[in-house]
PDB file of C-alpha atoms in Angstrom:
ATOM      1  CA  MET A  42     -31.972  15.674 -37.596  1.00 90.00           C
ATOM      2  CA  LYS A  43     -35.550  15.711 -36.310  1.00 95.00           C
ATOM      3  CA  VAL A  44     -38.431  16.984 -38.436  1.00 98.00           C
ATOM      4  CA  LEU A  45     -41.868  18.158 -37.344  1.00 98.00           C
ATOM      5  CA  GLY A  46     -44.678  17.424 -39.792  1.00 98.00           C
ATOM      6  CA  LEU A  47     -47.528  19.869 -40.400  1.00 97.00           C
ATOM      7  CA  ILE A  48     -50.454  18.822 -42.584  1.00 96.00           C
ATOM      8  CA  PHE A  49     -53.027  21.307 -43.858  1.00 92.00           C
ATOM      9  CA  ALA A  50     -56.318  19.426 -43.738  1.00 88.00           C
ATOM     10  CA  GLY A  51     -58.862  22.202 -43.242  1.00 65.00           C
ATOM     11  CA  ALA A  52     -59.942  22.924 -46.801  1.00 67.00           C
ATOM     12  CA  ARG A  53     -63.152  21.860 -48.452  1.00 57.00           C
ATOM     13  CA  GLY A  54     -61.719  21.504 -51.947  1.00 61.00           C
ATOM     14  CA  GLU A  55     -64.538  23.178 -53.863  1.00 58.00           C
ATOM     15  CA  SER A  56     -63.460  21.644 -57.160  1.00 61.00           C
ATOM     16  CA  LEU A  57     -64.448  18.218 -55.795  1.00 59.00           C
ATOM     17  CA  GLY A  58     -68.105  19.260 -55.669  1.00 55.00           C
ATOM     18  CA  LEU A  59     -70.466  16.905 -53.833  1.00 57.00           C
ATOM     19  CA  LEU A  60     -67.596  14.697 -52.644  1.00 60.00           C
ATOM     20  CA  THR A  61     -66.683  17.286 -50.021  1.00 59.00           C
ATOM     21  CA  THR A  62     -70.092  18.652 -49.087  1.00 60.00           C
ATOM     22  CA  LYS A  63     -69.936  16.943 -45.703  1.00 65.00           C
ATOM     23  CA  ARG A  64     -66.208  16.405 -45.225  1.00 69.00           C
ATOM     24  CA  ALA A  65     -62.857  18.093 -45.695  1.00 74.00           C
ATOM     25  CA  SER A  66     -60.984  17.190 -48.867  1.00 78.00           C
ATOM     26  CA  ALA A  67     -58.280  15.476 -46.775  1.00 81.00           C
ATOM     27  CA  GLY A  68     -60.955  13.087 -45.509  1.00 72.00           C
ATOM     28  CA  MET A  69     -62.195  12.106 -48.967  1.00 77.00           C
ATOM     29  CA  PRO A  70     -62.391   8.310 -49.452  1.00 80.00           C
ATOM     30  CA  VAL A  71     -59.877   6.820 -51.886  1.00 81.00           C
ATOM     31  CA  ALA A  72     -59.993   3.276 -53.314  1.00 79.00           C
ATOM     32  CA  GLY A  73     -62.627   2.111 -50.860  1.00 78.00           C
ATOM     33  CA  LYS A  74     -60.710   1.874 -47.578  1.00 81.00           C
ATOM     34  CA  TYR A  75     -58.320   4.851 -47.577  1.00 88.00           C
ATOM     35  CA  ARG A  76     -58.686   8.598 -47.075  1.00 87.00           C
ATOM     36  CA  ALA A  77     -56.675  11.193 -48.955  1.00 86.00           C
ATOM     37  CA  ILE A  78     -54.673  12.136 -45.852  1.00 91.00           C
ATOM     38  CA  ASP A  79     -53.456   8.545 -45.433  1.00 92.00           C
ATOM     39  CA  PHE A  80     -50.912   9.038 -48.210  1.00 94.00           C
ATOM     40  CA  THR A  81     -49.311  12.100 -46.634  1.00 95.00           C
ATOM     41  CA  LEU A  82     -49.190  10.436 -43.223  1.00 96.00           C
ATOM     42  CA  SER A  83     -47.645   7.276 -44.659  1.00 96.00           C
ATOM     43  CA  ASN A  84     -45.061   9.359 -46.528  1.00 96.00           C
ATOM     44  CA  MET A  85     -44.136  11.102 -43.280  1.00 97.00           C
ATOM     45  CA  ILE A  86     -43.774   7.873 -41.321  1.00 96.00           C
ATOM     46  CA  ALA A  87     -41.614   6.425 -44.106  1.00 96.00           C
ATOM     47  CA  SER A  88     -39.449   9.543 -43.718  1.00 97.00           C
ATOM     48  CA  ASN A  89     -38.982   9.006 -39.948  1.00 96.00           C
ATOM     49  CA  ILE A  90     -41.273  11.869 -38.918  1.00 97.00           C
ATOM     50  CA  THR A  91     -42.884  10.930 -35.609  1.00 95.00           C
ATOM     51  CA  ARG A  92     -44.502  14.191 -34.490  1.00 96.00           C
ATOM     52  CA  VAL A  93     -47.301  15.413 -36.757  1.00 97.00           C
ATOM     53  CA  GLY A  94     -49.746  18.285 -36.386  1.00 95.00           C
ATOM     54  CA  VAL A  95     -52.916  18.146 -38.503  1.00 95.00           C
ATOM     55  CA  LEU A  96     -54.559  21.542 -39.007  1.00 93.00           C
ATOM     56  CA  THR A  97     -58.313  21.104 -39.450  1.00 88.00           C
ATOM     57  CA  GLN A  98     -61.219  23.481 -39.953  1.00 84.00           C
ATOM     58  CA  TYR A  99     -63.919  22.667 -42.530  1.00 76.00           C
ATOM     59  CA  ASN A 100     -66.308  19.837 -41.536  1.00 74.00           C
ATOM     60  CA  PRO A 101     -63.609  17.914 -39.629  1.00 78.00           C
ATOM     61  CA  ARG A 102     -65.705  15.229 -37.904  1.00 82.00           C
ATOM     62  CA  SER A 103     -65.256  12.502 -40.522  1.00 82.00           C
ATOM     63  CA  LEU A 104     -61.530  13.226 -40.711  1.00 83.00           C
ATOM     64  CA  ILE A 105     -61.102  13.245 -36.932  1.00 86.00           C
ATOM     65  CA  ASP A 106     -62.981   9.952 -36.606  1.00 86.00           C
ATOM     66  CA  HIS A 107     -60.720   8.418 -39.234  1.00 83.00           C
ATOM     67  CA  LEU A 108     -57.476   9.627 -37.654  1.00 87.00           C
ATOM     68  CA  GLY A 109     -58.414   8.545 -34.147  1.00 88.00           C
ATOM     69  CA  SER A 110     -55.359   8.325 -31.924  1.00 90.00           C
ATOM     70  CA  GLY A 111     -52.998   7.881 -34.873  1.00 92.00           C
ATOM     71  CA  LYS A 112     -52.478   4.194 -34.100  1.00 90.00           C
ATOM     72  CA  GLU A 113     -52.719   3.161 -37.769  1.00 89.00           C
ATOM     73  CA  TRP A 114     -49.510   5.131 -38.418  1.00 91.00           C
ATOM     74  CA  ASP A 115     -47.757   4.294 -35.124  1.00 91.00           C
ATOM     75  CA  LEU A 116     -48.471   7.836 -33.916  1.00 93.00           C
ATOM     76  CA  ASP A 117     -50.312   6.893 -30.714  1.00 91.00           C
ATOM     77  CA  ARG A 118     -47.320   7.696 -28.541  1.00 89.00           C
ATOM     78  CA  LYS A 119     -46.601   9.853 -25.504  1.00 84.00           C
ATOM     79  CA  HIS A 120     -43.441  11.326 -26.998  1.00 87.00           C
ATOM     80  CA  GLY A 121     -44.322  12.906 -30.319  1.00 91.00           C
ATOM     81  CA  GLY A 122     -47.363  11.418 -32.015  1.00 94.00           C
ATOM     82  CA  LEU A 123     -50.417  12.931 -33.691  1.00 94.00           C
ATOM     83  CA  MET A 124     -51.903  16.271 -32.661  1.00 94.00           C
ATOM     84  CA  LEU A 125     -55.113  17.786 -34.069  1.00 91.00           C
ATOM     85  CA  LEU A 126     -54.773  21.561 -34.378  1.00 92.00           C
ATOM     86  CA  GLN A 127     -58.144  23.276 -34.674  1.00 86.00           C
ATOM     87  CA  PRO A 128     -58.942  27.010 -34.599  1.00 79.00           C
ATOM     88  CA  TYR A 129     -60.127  28.250 -31.218  1.00 73.00           C
ATOM     89  CA  MET A 130     -61.222  31.407 -29.456  1.00 66.00           C
ATOM     90  CA  ASP A 131     -59.297  33.066 -26.634  1.00 69.00           C
ATOM     91  CA  ILE A 132     -58.857  36.573 -25.228  1.00 66.00           C
ATOM     92  CA  HIS A 133     -56.482  37.465 -28.059  1.00 67.00           C
ATOM     93  CA  SER A 134     -58.265  35.974 -31.064  1.00 66.00           C
ATOM     94  CA  SER A 135     -61.736  34.945 -32.191  1.00 67.00           C
ATOM     95  CA  TYR A 136     -60.871  34.132 -35.816  1.00 73.00           C
ATOM     96  CA  TRP A 137     -61.114  31.001 -37.875  1.00 78.00           C
ATOM     97  CA  TYR A 138     -57.937  30.283 -39.781  1.00 78.00           C
ATOM     98  CA  ARG A 139     -57.560  33.125 -42.285  1.00 78.00           C
ATOM     99  CA  GLY A 140     -55.133  31.278 -44.521  1.00 78.00           C
ATOM    100  CA  THR A 141     -52.225  28.883 -44.251  1.00 85.00           C
ATOM    101  CA  ALA A 142     -49.797  31.316 -42.622  1.00 88.00           C
ATOM    102  CA  ASP A 143     -52.394  32.342 -40.046  1.00 86.00           C
ATOM    103  CA  ALA A 144     -53.204  28.687 -39.325  1.00 89.00           C
ATOM    104  CA  ILE A 145     -49.591  28.041 -38.344  1.00 91.00           C
ATOM    105  CA  HIS A 146     -49.374  31.357 -36.498  1.00 89.00           C
ATOM    106  CA  GLN A 147     -52.367  30.429 -34.331  1.00 88.00           C
ATOM    107  CA  ASN A 148     -50.526  27.244 -33.372  1.00 91.00           C
ATOM    108  CA  MET A 149     -47.173  28.828 -32.602  1.00 91.00           C
ATOM    109  CA  THR A 150     -47.182  27.224 -29.146  1.00 91.00           C
ATOM    110  CA  PHE A 151     -47.173  23.795 -30.794  1.00 94.00           C
ATOM    111  CA  LEU A 152     -44.060  24.778 -32.745  1.00 94.00           C
ATOM    112  CA  ARG A 153     -42.294  26.271 -29.735  1.00 93.00           C
ATOM    113  CA  ARG A 154     -42.891  23.202 -27.585  1.00 94.00           C
ATOM    114  CA  SER A 155     -41.746  20.708 -30.195  1.00 95.00           C
ATOM    115  CA  GLU A 156     -38.147  19.538 -29.956  1.00 95.00           C
ATOM    116  CA  GLU A 157     -37.642  19.317 -33.715  1.00 97.00           C
ATOM    117  CA  ASP A 158     -35.465  21.900 -35.468  1.00 97.00           C
ATOM    118  CA  TYR A 159     -37.011  21.537 -38.937  1.00 98.00           C
ATOM    119  CA  VAL A 160     -40.551  21.625 -40.292  1.00 98.00           C
ATOM    120  CA  LEU A 161     -42.111  19.852 -43.259  1.00 98.00           C
ATOM    121  CA  ILE A 162     -45.341  21.532 -44.371  1.00 97.00           C
ATOM    122  CA  THR A 163     -47.660  19.518 -46.614  1.00 96.00           C
ATOM    123  CA  SER A 164     -51.238  19.259 -47.845  1.00 92.00           C
ATOM    124  CA  GLY A 165     -53.535  16.486 -46.664  1.00 88.00           C
ATOM    125  CA  ASP A 166     -55.439  16.062 -49.925  1.00 87.00           C
ATOM    126  CA  HIS A 167     -52.607  15.274 -52.350  1.00 90.00           C
ATOM    127  CA  ILE A 168     -52.275  11.623 -53.316  1.00 90.00           C
ATOM    128  CA  TYR A 169     -48.756  10.365 -54.054  1.00 92.00           C
ATOM    129  CA  ASN A 170     -46.041   8.153 -52.554  1.00 94.00           C
ATOM    130  CA  PHE A 171     -42.711   9.790 -51.742  1.00 95.00           C
ATOM    131  CA  ASN A 172     -39.940   9.474 -49.187  1.00 97.00           C
ATOM    132  CA  TYR A 173     -39.294  13.026 -48.023  1.00 97.00           C
ATOM    133  CA  SER A 174     -35.742  12.088 -47.043  1.00 97.00           C
ATOM    134  CA  GLU A 175     -34.827  12.864 -50.661  1.00 96.00           C
ATOM    135  CA  LEU A 176     -36.186  16.373 -50.170  1.00 97.00           C
ATOM    136  CA  PHE A 177     -34.252  16.822 -46.920  1.00 98.00           C
ATOM    137  CA  ASN A 178     -30.979  15.725 -48.514  1.00 97.00           C
ATOM    138  CA  TYR A 179     -31.525  18.030 -51.488  1.00 97.00           C
ATOM    139  CA  HIS A 180     -32.291  20.962 -49.168  1.00 98.00           C
ATOM    140  CA  PHE A 181     -29.015  20.621 -47.282  1.00 97.00           C
ATOM    141  CA  ALA A 182     -26.972  19.918 -50.409  1.00 97.00           C
ATOM    142  CA  LYS A 183     -28.220  23.191 -51.902  1.00 95.00           C
ATOM    143  CA  GLY A 184     -27.821  25.179 -48.690  1.00 95.00           C
ATOM    144  CA  SER A 185     -31.343  26.540 -49.107  1.00 95.00           C
ATOM    145  CA  ASP A 186     -33.432  28.522 -46.644  1.00 96.00           C
ATOM    146  CA  ILE A 187     -36.684  26.992 -47.918  1.00 97.00           C
ATOM    147  CA  THR A 188     -37.165  24.129 -50.360  1.00 97.00           C
ATOM    148  CA  PHE A 189     -40.355  23.699 -52.411  1.00 95.00           C
ATOM    149  CA  MET A 190     -41.492  20.551 -54.162  1.00 96.00           C
ATOM    150  CA  TYR A 191     -42.920  21.158 -57.617  1.00 96.00           C
ATOM    151  CA  LYS A 192     -44.208  19.172 -60.568  1.00 94.00           C
ATOM    152  CA  SER A 193     -43.885  20.060 -64.242  1.00 94.00           C
ATOM    153  CA  LEU A 194     -47.396  19.867 -65.690  1.00 93.00           C
ATOM    154  CA  ASP A 195     -48.325  18.846 -69.214  1.00 91.00           C
ATOM    155  CA  GLU A 196     -51.091  20.314 -71.378  1.00 84.00           C
ATOM    156  CA  SER A 197     -53.751  18.062 -69.811  1.00 86.00           C
ATOM    157  CA  TYR A 198     -53.717  20.240 -66.656  1.00 88.00           C
ATOM    158  CA  LYS A 199     -55.408  23.604 -66.162  1.00 88.00           C
ATOM    159  CA  ILE A 200     -52.172  25.320 -65.230  1.00 90.00           C
ATOM    160  CA  ASN A 201     -53.850  28.545 -64.107  1.00 89.00           C
ATOM    161  CA  GLU A 202     -55.464  26.635 -61.221  1.00 87.00           C
ATOM    162  CA  TYR A 203     -52.086  26.018 -59.549  1.00 90.00           C
ATOM    163  CA  GLY A 204     -49.390  28.068 -57.874  1.00 93.00           C
ATOM    164  CA  ILE A 205     -46.771  28.484 -60.606  1.00 95.00           C
ATOM    165  CA  LEU A 206     -43.095  29.081 -59.904  1.00 94.00           C
ATOM    166  CA  GLN A 207     -40.118  29.912 -62.090  1.00 95.00           C
ATOM    167  CA  VAL A 208     -36.601  28.683 -61.388  1.00 95.00           C
ATOM    168  CA  ASP A 209     -33.123  29.476 -62.693  1.00 95.00           C
ATOM    169  CA  ASP A 210     -30.541  27.005 -63.986  1.00 93.00           C
ATOM    170  CA  ASP A 211     -29.614  26.096 -60.408  1.00 93.00           C
ATOM    171  CA  ASN A 212     -33.257  25.346 -59.564  1.00 93.00           C
ATOM    172  CA  ARG A 213     -33.552  28.416 -57.340  1.00 94.00           C
ATOM    173  CA  ILE A 214     -36.966  30.074 -57.329  1.00 95.00           C
ATOM    174  CA  TYR A 215     -37.103  33.665 -58.580  1.00 94.00           C
ATOM    175  CA  SER A 216     -40.852  34.014 -59.166  1.00 95.00           C
ATOM    176  CA  PHE A 217     -44.014  32.530 -57.685  1.00 94.00           C
ATOM    177  CA  GLU A 218     -47.632  33.378 -58.502  1.00 94.00           C
ATOM    178  CA  GLU A 219     -50.725  31.715 -57.066  1.00 90.00           C
ATOM    179  CA  LYS A 220     -53.258  30.764 -59.770  1.00 90.00           C
ATOM    180  CA  PRO A 221     -52.018  33.238 -62.386  1.00 91.00           C
ATOM    181  CA  THR A 222     -54.394  34.503 -65.072  1.00 90.00           C
ATOM    182  CA  VAL A 223     -51.663  34.035 -67.667  1.00 89.00           C
ATOM    183  CA  PRO A 224     -49.234  31.377 -66.382  1.00 89.00           C
ATOM    184  CA  VAL A 225     -45.551  31.678 -67.220  1.00 90.00           C
ATOM    185  CA  GLY A 226     -44.120  28.176 -67.340  1.00 90.00           C
ATOM    186  CA  ASN A 227     -45.582  24.898 -66.132  1.00 93.00           C
ATOM    187  CA  LYS A 228     -43.889  24.250 -62.786  1.00 95.00           C
ATOM    188  CA  ALA A 229     -46.633  23.856 -60.190  1.00 95.00           C
ATOM    189  CA  SER A 230     -46.070  23.933 -56.452  1.00 94.00           C
ATOM    190  CA  MET A 231     -47.062  20.687 -54.739  1.00 94.00           C
ATOM    191  CA  GLY A 232     -47.770  22.493 -51.483  1.00 93.00           C
ATOM    192  CA  VAL A 233     -44.753  20.872 -49.813  1.00 96.00           C
ATOM    193  CA  TYR A 234     -42.205  23.092 -48.059  1.00 97.00           C
ATOM    194  CA  PHE A 235     -39.178  22.263 -45.902  1.00 98.00           C
ATOM    195  CA  LEU A 236     -37.382  24.794 -43.704  1.00 98.00           C
ATOM    196  CA  ASN A 237     -35.826  25.495 -40.338  1.00 98.00           C
ATOM    197  CA  LYS A 238     -38.465  25.811 -37.612  1.00 97.00           C
ATOM    198  CA  TYR A 239     -36.972  28.972 -36.155  1.00 96.00           C
ATOM    199  CA  LEU A 240     -36.850  30.643 -39.561  1.00 97.00           C
ATOM    200  CA  LEU A 241     -40.546  29.830 -39.990  1.00 96.00           C
ATOM    201  CA  MET A 242     -41.391  31.252 -36.582  1.00 95.00           C
ATOM    202  CA  ASP A 243     -39.413  34.433 -37.257  1.00 94.00           C
ATOM    203  CA  MET A 244     -41.184  34.978 -40.582  1.00 93.00           C
ATOM    204  CA  LEU A 245     -44.614  34.511 -39.010  1.00 92.00           C
ATOM    205  CA  TYR A 246     -43.856  36.812 -36.082  1.00 85.00           C
ATOM    206  CA  ASN A 247     -42.768  39.515 -38.529  1.00 83.00           C
ATOM    207  CA  THR A 248     -45.537  39.194 -41.136  1.00 79.00           C
ATOM    208  CA  VAL A 249     -48.769  37.847 -39.598  1.00 69.00           C
ATOM    209  CA  PRO A 250     -50.814  40.404 -37.592  1.00 62.00           C
TER     210      PRO A 250
END
């Protein structure tokens, strides 16, 4: 099984205040020598993902300089490797990315040309270590169409600032609300989704104008 990695790295992250005035949140320095996106990239490499698209938009220069050719993650390769996916203007579109679905939709050619059959969608500003192979195995064991990663939050978190999902006894999602005024439950989406590439493309063709 081959998996294509997509990393959303175009957000400012307003809650970070001055830290992201001049850079995207994915490019925020961490522990002196790292950037936030380093963790997601390292997780992908540890999970044998060798083709990665990074979707950028807000103040990307610092992030682009940091990523370079992808050599630090062994992604400076002719087959696969690291691809920066930035919004552009053509005869059909003159929009910036209008959301996460639109960002992928504007880069449909990248998906079509990739040889991978599955897609892992992640955020570039979340800091954690995880081997996504566990997620892949769980996805196939459950026979799911789409698998989310979530975290159960305790009372120290502002739960209404997260996308909150509800699951049944078999861990299947039956409700999802983005930043609810009155949250039901404490299971927060981690912004990590795994699904078949062709299913993703079909959904975008049918829902994104």
